[in-house]
PDB file of C-alpha atoms in Angstrom:
ATOM      1  CA  MET N   1       5.118  -1.198   8.708  1.00 97.00           C
ATOM      2  CA  ASP N   2       2.543  -3.621   9.982  1.00 97.00           C
ATOM      3  CA  LEU N   3       2.439  -7.218  11.227  1.00 97.00           C
ATOM      4  CA  CYS N   4      -0.459  -9.684  11.257  1.00 98.00           C
ATOM      5  CA  GLU N   5      -0.691 -13.101  12.882  1.00 98.00           C
ATOM      6  CA  ILE N   6      -1.335 -15.765  10.232  1.00 98.00           C
ATOM      7  CA  ALA N   7      -3.325 -17.971  12.649  1.00 98.00           C
ATOM      8  CA  ARG N   8      -5.815 -15.119  13.075  1.00 97.00           C
ATOM      9  CA  PHE N   9      -6.446 -15.166   9.331  1.00 97.00           C
ATOM     10  CA  GLU N  10      -6.787 -18.964   9.363  1.00 97.00           C
ATOM     11  CA  ARG N  11      -9.624 -18.520  11.865  1.00 97.00           C
ATOM     12  CA  ILE N  12     -11.151 -15.699   9.839  1.00 96.00           C
ATOM     13  CA  LEU N  13     -11.128 -17.744   6.631  1.00 96.00           C
ATOM     14  CA  GLU N  14     -12.665 -20.761   8.402  1.00 96.00           C
ATOM     15  CA  LYS N  15     -15.696 -18.595   9.257  1.00 95.00           C
ATOM     16  CA  GLY N  16     -16.467 -17.828   5.594  1.00 92.00           C
ATOM     17  CA  ASP N  17     -15.787 -15.008   3.207  1.00 90.00           C
ATOM     18  CA  GLY N  18     -17.536 -12.124   4.987  1.00 94.00           C
ATOM     19  CA  PHE N  19     -14.292 -10.553   6.191  1.00 95.00           C
ATOM     20  CA  LEU N  20     -12.748 -10.848   2.744  1.00 96.00           C
ATOM     21  CA  ARG N  21     -15.794  -9.292   1.063  1.00 95.00           C
ATOM     22  CA  ARG N  22     -15.704  -6.382   3.502  1.00 94.00           C
ATOM     23  CA  TYR N  23     -12.010  -5.479   3.328  1.00 95.00           C
ATOM     24  CA  PHE N  24     -10.609  -6.946   0.103  1.00 97.00           C
ATOM     25  CA  THR N  25     -11.381  -6.156  -3.528  1.00 97.00           C
ATOM     26  CA  PRO N  26     -12.861  -8.904  -5.739  1.00 97.00           C
ATOM     27  CA  GLU N  27      -9.454  -9.283  -7.423  1.00 97.00           C
ATOM     28  CA  GLU N  28      -7.739  -9.721  -4.059  1.00 97.00           C
ATOM     29  CA  GLN N  29     -10.338 -12.292  -3.018  1.00 97.00           C
ATOM     30  CA  VAL N  30      -9.676 -14.321  -6.180  1.00 97.00           C
ATOM     31  CA  TYR N  31      -5.926 -14.171  -5.536  1.00 97.00           C
ATOM     32  CA  ILE N  32      -6.324 -15.318  -1.929  1.00 97.00           C
ATOM     33  CA  ALA N  33      -8.680 -18.164  -2.884  1.00 96.00           C
ATOM     34  CA  ALA N  34      -6.200 -19.376  -5.514  1.00 96.00           C
ATOM     35  CA  ARG N  35      -3.426 -19.664  -2.898  1.00 96.00           C
ATOM     36  CA  GLY N  36      -4.858 -22.872  -1.451  1.00 95.00           C
ATOM     37  CA  LYS N  37      -3.021 -23.905   1.712  1.00 95.00           C
ATOM     38  CA  THR N  38      -1.240 -20.567   1.884  1.00 96.00           C
ATOM     39  CA  ALA N  39      -4.439 -18.477   1.608  1.00 97.00           C
ATOM     40  CA  ALA N  40      -4.279 -17.300   5.226  1.00 98.00           C
ATOM     41  CA  GLN N  41      -0.620 -16.367   4.861  1.00 97.00           C
ATOM     42  CA  SER N  42      -1.412 -14.308   1.755  1.00 97.00           C
ATOM     43  CA  ALA N  43      -4.487 -12.688   3.315  1.00 98.00           C
ATOM     44  CA  ALA N  44      -2.504 -11.730   6.420  1.00 98.00           C
ATOM     45  CA  ALA N  45       0.307 -10.188   4.371  1.00 98.00           C
ATOM     46  CA  MET N  46      -2.129  -8.283   2.160  1.00 98.00           C
ATOM     47  CA  PHE N  47      -4.057  -6.986   5.172  1.00 98.00           C
ATOM     48  CA  ALA N  48      -0.760  -5.897   6.753  1.00 98.00           C
ATOM     49  CA  ALA N  49      -0.007  -4.048   3.500  1.00 98.00           C
ATOM     50  CA  LYS N  50      -3.294  -2.165   3.742  1.00 97.00           C
ATOM     51  CA  GLU N  51      -2.580  -1.142   7.333  1.00 96.00           C
ATOM     52  CA  ALA N  52       1.025  -0.193   6.520  1.00 97.00           C
ATOM     53  CA  PHE N  53      -0.184   2.132   3.764  1.00 97.00           C
ATOM     54  CA  LEU N  54      -2.765   3.720   6.060  1.00 96.00           C
ATOM     55  CA  LYS N  55      -0.100   4.270   8.716  1.00 94.00           C
ATOM     56  CA  ALA N  56       2.267   5.777   6.144  1.00 95.00           C
ATOM     57  CA  THR N  57      -0.393   8.307   5.135  1.00 94.00           C
ATOM     58  CA  GLY N  58      -1.235   9.105   8.750  1.00 89.00           C
ATOM     59  CA  ALA N  59      -4.841   8.042   8.206  1.00 82.00           C
ATOM     60  CA  GLY N  60      -4.834   4.780  10.119  1.00 75.00           C
ATOM     61  CA  ILE N  61      -7.883   2.530  10.221  1.00 79.00           C
ATOM     62  CA  GLY N  62     -11.015   4.637  10.447  1.00 76.00           C
ATOM     63  CA  GLY N  63      -9.225   7.692   9.102  1.00 77.00           C
ATOM     64  CA  GLY N  64     -11.351   8.116   6.001  1.00 83.00           C
ATOM     65  CA  ILE N  65      -9.735   5.633   3.631  1.00 92.00           C
ATOM     66  CA  PRO N  66     -11.638   2.348   3.248  1.00 91.00           C
ATOM     67  CA  LEU N  67      -9.390  -0.719   3.429  1.00 92.00           C
ATOM     68  CA  ALA N  68     -10.710  -1.873   0.054  1.00 91.00           C
ATOM     69  CA  ALA N  69      -9.353   1.391  -1.443  1.00 95.00           C
ATOM     70  CA  VAL N  70      -5.857   0.070  -0.732  1.00 97.00           C
ATOM     71  CA  ALA N  71      -5.534  -3.069  -2.824  1.00 98.00           C
ATOM     72  CA  VAL N  72      -2.571  -5.357  -3.340  1.00 98.00           C
ATOM     73  CA  ALA N  73      -1.806  -7.013  -6.660  1.00 98.00           C
ATOM     74  CA  HIS N  74       1.124  -9.103  -7.821  1.00 96.00           C
ATOM     75  CA  GLU N  75       3.248  -9.104 -10.948  1.00 96.00           C
ATOM     76  CA  ASP N  76       3.871 -12.436 -12.690  1.00 94.00           C
ATOM     77  CA  SER N  77       7.217 -12.518 -10.875  1.00 95.00           C
ATOM     78  CA  GLY N  78       5.347 -12.379  -7.552  1.00 93.00           C
ATOM     79  CA  ARG N  79       6.389  -8.804  -6.729  1.00 96.00           C
ATOM     80  CA  PRO N  80       3.533  -7.091  -4.849  1.00 98.00           C
ATOM     81  CA  TYR N  81       2.344  -3.606  -5.636  1.00 98.00           C
ATOM     82  CA  TYR N  82      -0.431  -1.280  -4.545  1.00 98.00           C
ATOM     83  CA  VAL N  83      -3.551  -0.556  -6.581  1.00 98.00           C
ATOM     84  CA  LEU N  84      -4.998   2.549  -4.996  1.00 97.00           C
ATOM     85  CA  GLY N  85      -8.583   3.734  -5.057  1.00 95.00           C
ATOM     86  CA  ALA N  86      -9.448   7.417  -5.284  1.00 94.00           C
ATOM     87  CA  GLU N  87      -9.487   8.058  -1.515  1.00 93.00           C
ATOM     88  CA  ALA N  88      -6.085   6.448  -0.979  1.00 95.00           C
ATOM     89  CA  ARG N  89      -4.473   8.136  -3.988  1.00 96.00           C
ATOM     90  CA  GLN N  90      -5.823  11.560  -2.976  1.00 95.00           C
ATOM     91  CA  ARG N  91      -4.484  11.183   0.576  1.00 94.00           C
ATOM     92  CA  MET N  92      -1.067  10.077  -0.701  1.00 95.00           C
ATOM     93  CA  GLU N  93      -0.865  12.930  -3.209  1.00 96.00           C
ATOM     94  CA  ALA N  94      -1.984  15.459  -0.582  1.00 94.00           C
ATOM     95  CA  MET N  95       1.147  14.451   1.338  1.00 93.00           C
ATOM     96  CA  GLY N  96       3.267  15.236  -1.710  1.00 95.00           C
ATOM     97  CA  ALA N  97       3.908  11.601  -2.655  1.00 97.00           C
ATOM     98  CA  SER N  98       3.362  10.226  -6.138  1.00 96.00           C
ATOM     99  CA  ALA N  99       4.282   6.559  -5.647  1.00 97.00           C
ATOM    100  CA  ALA N 100       3.735   3.851  -3.032  1.00 97.00           C
ATOM    101  CA  TRP N 101       6.166   0.945  -2.820  1.00 98.00           C
ATOM    102  CA  LEU N 102       5.421  -2.316  -1.032  1.00 98.00           C
ATOM    103  CA  SER N 103       7.333  -5.242   0.417  1.00 98.00           C
ATOM    104  CA  LEU N 104       5.674  -8.305   2.002  1.00 98.00           C
ATOM    105  CA  THR N 105       7.116 -11.107   4.098  1.00 97.00           C
ATOM    106  CA  HIS N 106       5.946 -14.027   6.227  1.00 95.00           C
ATOM    107  CA  GLU N 107       7.821 -16.161   8.698  1.00 94.00           C
ATOM    108  CA  ALA N 108       7.220 -17.992  11.977  1.00 93.00           C
ATOM    109  CA  GLY N 109       3.469 -17.443  12.028  1.00 97.00           C
ATOM    110  CA  MET N 110       3.589 -13.742  11.215  1.00 98.00           C
ATOM    111  CA  ALA N 111       3.074 -11.760   8.019  1.00 98.00           C
ATOM    112  CA  GLY N 112       4.498  -8.302   7.590  1.00 98.00           C
ATOM    113  CA  ALA N 113       4.397  -5.428   5.173  1.00 98.00           C
ATOM    114  CA  VAL N 114       6.405  -2.266   4.658  1.00 98.00           C
ATOM    115  CA  ALA N 115       4.959   0.658   2.709  1.00 98.00           C
ATOM    116  CA  VAL N 116       7.159   3.459   1.435  1.00 98.00           C
ATOM    117  CA  LEU N 117       5.631   6.632   0.009  1.00 97.00           C
ATOM    118  CA  GLU N 118       7.787   8.571  -2.388  1.00 96.00           C
TER     119      GLU N 118
END
């Protein structure tokens, strides 16, 4: 599980797209940009999802899996899911897991994510 403050992502987005380019895939960047007024809320939740996955694998930030290798996409219904790059998938499979499930939420200035490896 991970939590991110939405106001922090409002400040980040006001500074330009450097942070997004560094940590988010091009597809994630397009999704965030399309969210309009809720872009910071979406970016915060998606970043929390990346950190939650890294925690679930035991890697953590700086543990050998780039944040962009843990992407978040959404079904037409809005349900989020992980799109894993090679490094993330290998780490998950090395733990004996074959699937990663994701839940996102945001409320009262915070965005949260829960990752479950199965």
